[in-house]
Amino acid sequence: MNDRKMTFSLDQETAERIDRLAQRLAIPKSRVVREAVREYAVQAGRLSEADRTRMLGVFDEVIARIPERSAAEVDQELEALRSARRYGGRATPECPE
């Protein structure tokens, strides 16, 4: 592994946390930082609880709007749409813009 040296400015509290963790775990400070960044990257890709709840709510709303029809009714509607497209559209006049 190619290590790359970097310089950061940290507030006193963060620097002390890194010092304490490194001492308690008996590992280098650089490893504490590497592992913390790795864990942060995993967490940053996840949805927050608020976003997850909101998206589940939207999903529930969309599912509730799905009409309850038989497969035969859906097939019939799809065939009517395909037929209308083949023969120049539906029989209803277009809406003016």
N, CA and C atoms as an extended XYZ file, in Angstrom:
291
Properties=species:S:1:pos:R:3:atomname:S:1:resname:S:1:resid:I:1 pbc="F F F"
N         0.845       -1.187        0.000 N   MET     1
C         0.000        0.000        0.000 CA  MET     1
C         0.884        1.241        0.000 C   MET     1
N         0.578        2.151       -0.887 N   ASN     2
C         1.326        3.407       -0.925 CA  ASN     2
C         0.693        4.390        0.043 C   ASN     2
N         1.421        4.727        1.079 N   ASP     3
C         0.920        5.715        2.028 CA  ASP     3
C         1.187        7.102        1.471 C   ASP     3
N         0.254        7.977        1.688 N   ARG     4
C         0.375        9.355        1.230 CA  ARG     4
C         0.260       10.264        2.444 C   ARG     4
N         1.255       11.100        2.633 N   LYS     5
C         1.243       12.002        3.779 CA  LYS     5
C         0.369       13.208        3.462 C   LYS     5
N        -0.424       13.583        4.448 N   MET     6
C        -1.316       14.731        4.300 CA  MET     6
C        -1.247       15.535        5.593 C   MET     6
N        -1.572       16.808        5.490 N   THR     7
C        -1.572       17.680        6.656 CA  THR     7
C        -2.976       18.235        6.844 C   THR     7
N        -3.486       18.124        8.065 N   PHE     8
C        -4.804       18.635        8.397 CA  PHE     8
C        -4.714       19.485        9.640 C   PHE     8
N        -5.631       20.414        9.744 N   SER     9
C        -5.785       21.171       10.990 CA  SER     9
C        -7.038       20.653       11.671 C   SER     9
N        -6.889       20.248       12.918 N   LEU    10
C        -8.010       19.712       13.684 CA  LEU    10
C        -8.211       20.547       14.932 C   LEU    10
N        -9.463       20.631       15.356 N   ASP    11
C        -9.708       21.326       16.618 CA  ASP    11
C        -9.149       20.473       17.758 C   ASP    11
N        -8.946       21.090       18.892 N   GLN    12
C        -8.318       20.431       20.028 CA  GLN    12
C        -9.088       19.188       20.475 C   GLN    12
N       -10.396       19.270       20.516 N   GLU    13
C       -11.216       18.149       20.976 CA  GLU    13
C       -11.065       16.931       20.057 C   GLU    13
N       -11.060       17.155       18.739 N   THR    14
C       -10.901       16.044       17.792 CA  THR    14
C        -9.518       15.422       17.913 C   THR    14
N        -8.509       16.267       18.021 N   ALA    15
C        -7.139       15.759       18.165 CA  ALA    15
C        -7.000       14.909       19.431 C   ALA    15
N        -7.629       15.344       20.513 N   GLU    16
C        -7.569       14.581       21.760 CA  GLU    16
C        -8.314       13.255       21.640 C   GLU    16
N        -9.416       13.251       20.933 N   ARG    17
C       -10.150       12.000       20.715 CA  ARG    17
C        -9.284       11.002       19.941 C   ARG    17
N        -8.617       11.474       18.912 N   ILE    18
C        -7.739       10.600       18.130 CA  ILE    18
C        -6.625       10.058       19.025 C   ILE    18
N        -6.030       10.934       19.834 N   ASP    19
C        -4.963       10.509       20.759 CA  ASP    19
C        -5.473        9.419       21.702 C   ASP    19
N        -6.643        9.652       22.311 N   ARG    20
C        -7.182        8.685       23.286 CA  ARG    20
C        -7.514        7.348       22.616 C   ARG    20
N        -8.121        7.404       21.438 N   LEU    21
C        -8.462        6.166       20.730 CA  LEU    21
C        -7.215        5.380       20.363 C   LEU    21
N        -6.229        6.077       19.837 N   ALA    22
C        -4.991        5.399       19.441 CA  ALA    22
C        -4.328        4.738       20.643 C   ALA    22
N        -4.324        5.443       21.755 N   GLN    23
C        -3.707        4.884       22.963 CA  GLN    23
C        -4.525        3.705       23.487 C   GLN    23
N        -5.841        3.867       23.571 N   ARG    24
C        -6.691        2.804       24.118 CA  ARG    24
C        -6.670        1.550       23.243 C   ARG    24
N        -6.649        1.730       21.902 N   LEU    25
C        -6.654        0.587       20.989 CA  LEU    25
C        -5.253        0.093       20.659 C   LEU    25
N        -4.258        0.831       21.091 N   ALA    26
C        -2.853        0.503       20.828 CA  ALA    26
C        -2.581        0.382       19.328 C   ALA    26
N        -3.053        1.397       18.605 N   ILE    27
C        -2.810        1.456       17.157 CA  ILE    27
C        -2.331        2.862       16.802 C   ILE    27
N        -1.692        3.034       15.652 N   PRO    28
C        -1.234        4.368       15.260 CA  PRO    28
C        -2.413        5.325       15.014 C   PRO    28
N        -2.167        6.592       15.241 N   LYS    29
C        -3.194        7.612       15.016 CA  LYS    29
C        -3.664        7.608       13.562 C   LYS    29
N        -2.744        7.357       12.653 N   SER    30
C        -3.128        7.331       11.232 CA  SER    30
C        -4.143        6.223       10.958 C   SER    30
N        -4.021        5.104       11.667 N   ARG    31
C        -4.984        4.021       11.489 CA  ARG    31
C        -6.350        4.415       12.060 C   ARG    31
N        -6.345        5.118       13.176 N   VAL    32
C        -7.605        5.614       13.742 CA  VAL    32
C        -8.318        6.475       12.698 C   VAL    32
N        -7.570        7.380       12.082 N   VAL    33
C        -8.159        8.283       11.088 CA  VAL    33
C        -8.622        7.494        9.859 C   VAL    33
N        -7.800        6.558        9.356 N   ARG    34
C        -8.188        5.753        8.184 CA  ARG    34
C        -9.486        5.005        8.441 C   ARG    34
N        -9.567        4.364        9.604 N   GLU    35
C       -10.758        3.579        9.917 CA  GLU    35
C       -11.979        4.472       10.114 C   GLU    35
N       -11.770        5.636       10.694 N   ALA    36
C       -12.880        6.573       10.888 CA  ALA    36
C       -13.405        7.069        9.539 C   ALA    36
N       -12.503        7.386        8.626 N   VAL    37
C       -12.911        7.850        7.300 CA  VAL    37
C       -13.616        6.727        6.538 C   VAL    37
N       -13.100        5.509        6.641 N   ARG    38
C       -13.740        4.361        5.981 CA  ARG    38
C       -15.178        4.189        6.489 C   ARG    38
N       -15.350        4.235        7.799 N   GLU    39
C       -16.684        4.086        8.400 CA  GLU    39
C       -17.601        5.247        8.001 C   GLU    39
N       -17.067        6.454        7.977 N   TYR    40
C       -17.849        7.625        7.592 CA  TYR    40
C       -18.323        7.494        6.144 C   TYR    40
N       -17.463        7.000        5.269 N   ALA    41
C       -17.833        6.833        3.862 CA  ALA    41
C       -18.998        5.853        3.715 C   ALA    41
N       -19.000        4.797        4.508 N   VAL    42
C       -20.110        3.837        4.481 CA  VAL    42
C       -21.390        4.516        4.953 C   VAL    42
N       -21.313        5.247        6.055 N   GLN    43
C       -22.483        5.912        6.620 CA  GLN    43
C       -23.029        6.996        5.697 C   GLN    43
N       -22.146        7.717        5.033 N   ALA    44
C       -22.567        8.833        4.185 CA  ALA    44
C       -23.400        8.359        3.002 C   ALA    44
N       -23.246        7.107        2.597 N   GLY    45
C       -24.011        6.585        1.479 CA  GLY    45
C       -25.398        6.109        1.853 C   GLY    45
N       -25.713        6.077        3.129 N   ARG    46
C       -27.012        5.600        3.592 CA  ARG    46
C       -28.008        6.747        3.695 C   ARG    46
N       -29.284        6.405        3.566 N   LEU    47
C       -30.331        7.398        3.752 CA  LEU    47
C       -30.470        7.730        5.226 C   LEU    47
N       -30.811        8.968        5.495 N   SER    48
C       -31.119        9.318        6.879 CA  SER    48
C       -32.468        8.691        7.221 C   SER    48
N       -32.752        8.588        8.488 N   GLU    49
C       -34.037        8.015        8.925 CA  GLU    49
C       -35.199        8.855        8.403 C   GLU    49
N       -35.033       10.178        8.396 N   ALA    50
C       -36.099       11.065        7.889 CA  ALA    50
C       -36.333       10.820        6.397 C   ALA    50
N       -35.252       10.695        5.609 N   ASP    51
C       -35.393       10.436        4.174 CA  ASP    51
C       -36.032        9.074        3.924 C   ASP    51
N       -35.616        8.082        4.690 N   ARG    52
C       -36.166        6.739        4.524 CA  ARG    52
C       -37.667        6.732        4.826 C   ARG    52
N       -38.052        7.391        5.908 N   THR    53
C       -39.460        7.466        6.285 CA  THR    53
C       -40.269        8.200        5.220 C   THR    53
N       -39.727        9.304        4.712 N   ARG    54
C       -40.422       10.079        3.676 CA  ARG    54
C       -40.608        9.240        2.416 C   ARG    54
N       -39.561        8.538        1.987 N   MET    55
C       -39.640        7.727        0.771 CA  MET    55
C       -40.612        6.559        0.939 C   MET    55
N       -40.639        5.955        2.117 N   LEU    56
C       -41.607        4.886        2.371 CA  LEU    56
C       -43.036        5.427        2.337 C   LEU    56
N       -43.224        6.643        2.828 N   GLY    57
C       -44.548        7.279        2.769 CA  GLY    57
C       -44.993        7.508        1.339 C   GLY    57
N       -44.080        7.999        0.503 N   VAL    58
C       -44.401        8.201       -0.914 CA  VAL    58
C       -44.723        6.868       -1.575 C   VAL    58
N       -43.952        5.854       -1.275 N   PHE    59
C       -44.205        4.516       -1.828 CA  PHE    59
C       -45.604        4.037       -1.447 C   PHE    59
N       -45.962        4.192       -0.179 N   ASP    60
C       -47.298        3.771        0.274 CA  ASP    60
C       -48.398        4.523       -0.462 C   ASP    60
N       -48.198        5.839       -0.716 N   GLU    61
C       -49.190        6.627       -1.451 CA  GLU    61
C       -49.339        6.126       -2.885 C   GLU    61
N       -48.227        5.850       -3.526 N   VAL    62
C       -48.264        5.392       -4.921 CA  VAL    62
C       -48.924        4.019       -5.012 C   VAL    62
N       -48.578        3.125       -4.113 N   ILE    63
C       -49.170        1.785       -4.111 CA  ILE    63
C       -50.685        1.870       -3.915 C   ILE    63
N       -51.123        2.778       -3.049 N   ALA    64
C       -52.562        2.907       -2.780 CA  ALA    64
C       -53.329        3.384       -4.012 C   ALA    64
N       -52.664        4.073       -4.935 N   ARG    65
C       -53.327        4.588       -6.148 CA  ARG    65
C       -53.431        3.554       -7.266 C   ARG    65
N       -52.769        2.434       -7.123 N   ILE    66
C       -52.831        1.415       -8.168 CA  ILE    66
C       -54.243        0.846       -8.197 C   ILE    66
N       -54.924        0.966       -9.355 N   PRO    67
C       -56.290        0.455       -9.415 CA  PRO    67
C       -56.320       -1.068       -9.303 C   PRO    67
N       -57.352       -1.553       -8.659 N   GLU    68
C       -57.510       -2.992       -8.516 CA  GLU    68
C       -58.295       -3.504       -9.717 C   GLU    68
N       -57.575       -4.045      -10.697 N   ARG    69
C       -58.202       -4.591      -11.901 CA  ARG    69
C       -57.609       -5.954      -12.178 C   ARG    69
N       -58.366       -6.717      -12.910 N   SER    70
C       -57.872       -8.042      -13.268 CA  SER    70
C       -56.824       -7.913      -14.364 C   SER    70
N       -56.034       -8.951      -14.523 N   ALA    71
C       -55.024       -8.966      -15.588 CA  ALA    71
C       -55.691       -8.850      -16.952 C   ALA    71
N       -56.859       -9.444      -17.113 N   ALA    72
C       -57.572       -9.381      -18.395 CA  ALA    72
C       -57.981       -7.942      -18.721 C   ALA    72
N       -58.420       -7.182      -17.713 N   GLU    73
C       -58.794       -5.775      -17.942 CA  GLU    73
C       -57.571       -4.945      -18.329 C   GLU    73
N       -56.448       -5.196      -17.667 N   VAL    74
C       -55.212       -4.479      -17.998 CA  VAL    74
C       -54.779       -4.822      -19.420 C   VAL    74
N       -54.807       -6.097      -19.775 N   ASP    75
C       -54.437       -6.515      -21.135 CA  ASP    75
C       -55.338       -5.860      -22.171 C   ASP    75
N       -56.629       -5.755      -21.858 N   GLN    76
C       -57.569       -5.134      -22.789 CA  GLN    76
C       -57.244       -3.654      -22.986 C   GLN    76
N       -56.935       -2.955      -21.895 N   GLU    77
C       -56.586       -1.539      -22.003 CA  GLU    77
C       -55.287       -1.343      -22.790 C   GLU    77
N       -54.296       -2.180      -22.530 N   LEU    78
C       -53.033       -2.083      -23.261 CA  LEU    78
C       -53.240       -2.332      -24.754 C   LEU    78
N       -54.046       -3.302      -25.088 N   GLU    79
C       -54.327       -3.580      -26.501 CA  GLU    79
C       -55.028       -2.400      -27.160 C   GLU    79
N       -55.956       -1.766      -26.445 N   ALA    80
C       -56.646       -0.586      -26.984 CA  ALA    80
C       -55.646        0.546      -27.228 C   ALA    80
N       -54.714        0.749      -26.324 N   LEU    81
C       -53.689        1.783      -26.504 CA  LEU    81
C       -52.793        1.476      -27.704 C   LEU    81
N       -52.367        0.224      -27.810 N   ARG    82
C       -51.513       -0.171      -28.945 CA  ARG    82
C       -52.250        0.017      -30.267 C   ARG    82
N       -53.491       -0.358      -30.277 N   SER    83
C       -54.293       -0.220      -31.482 CA  SER    83
C       -54.445        1.248      -31.859 C   SER    83
N       -54.700        2.098      -30.872 N   ALA    84
C       -54.857        3.525      -31.135 CA  ALA    84
C       -53.575        4.115      -31.708 C   ALA    84
N       -52.445        3.678      -31.216 N   ARG    85
C       -51.160        4.176      -31.728 CA  ARG    85
C       -50.923        3.731      -33.164 C   ARG    85
N       -51.317        2.503      -33.466 N   ARG    86
C       -51.117        1.995      -34.840 CA  ARG    86
C       -51.965        2.738      -35.853 C   ARG    86
N       -53.137        3.198      -35.423 N   TYR    87
C       -54.080        3.803      -36.364 CA  TYR    87
C       -54.265        5.292      -36.138 C   TYR    87
N       -53.239        5.983      -35.716 N   GLY    88
C       -53.254        7.438      -35.678 CA  GLY    88
C       -53.750        8.084      -34.417 C   GLY    88
N       -53.896        7.370      -33.364 N   GLY    89
C       -54.262        7.980      -32.097 CA  GLY    89
C       -55.673        7.635      -31.671 C   GLY    89
N       -56.052        8.222      -30.563 N   ARG    90
C       -57.374        7.962      -30.006 CA  ARG    90
C       -58.430        8.762      -30.754 C   ARG    90
N       -59.665        8.381      -30.548 N   ALA    91
C       -60.766        9.040      -31.247 CA  ALA    91
C       -61.164       10.359      -30.617 C   ALA    91
N       -60.570       10.743      -29.500 N   THR    92
C       -60.936       11.998      -28.852 CA  THR    92
C       -60.096       13.139      -29.421 C   THR    92
N       -60.678       14.358      -29.494 N   PRO    93
C       -59.911       15.503      -30.026 CA  PRO    93
C       -58.790       15.870      -29.069 C   PRO    93
N       -57.741       16.454      -29.629 N   GLU    94
C       -56.617       16.893      -28.800 CA  GLU    94
C       -56.996       18.096      -27.955 C   GLU    94
N       -56.380       18.225      -26.820 N   CYS    95
C       -56.607       19.377      -25.945 CA  CYS    95
C       -55.796       20.554      -26.463 C   CYS    95
N       -56.393       21.743      -26.584 N   PRO    96
C       -55.609       22.918      -27.021 CA  PRO    96
C       -54.602       23.305      -25.949 C   PRO    96
N       -53.471       23.762      -26.357 N   GLU    97
C       -52.426       24.151      -25.400 CA  GLU    97
C       -52.527       25.587      -25.024 C   GLU    97
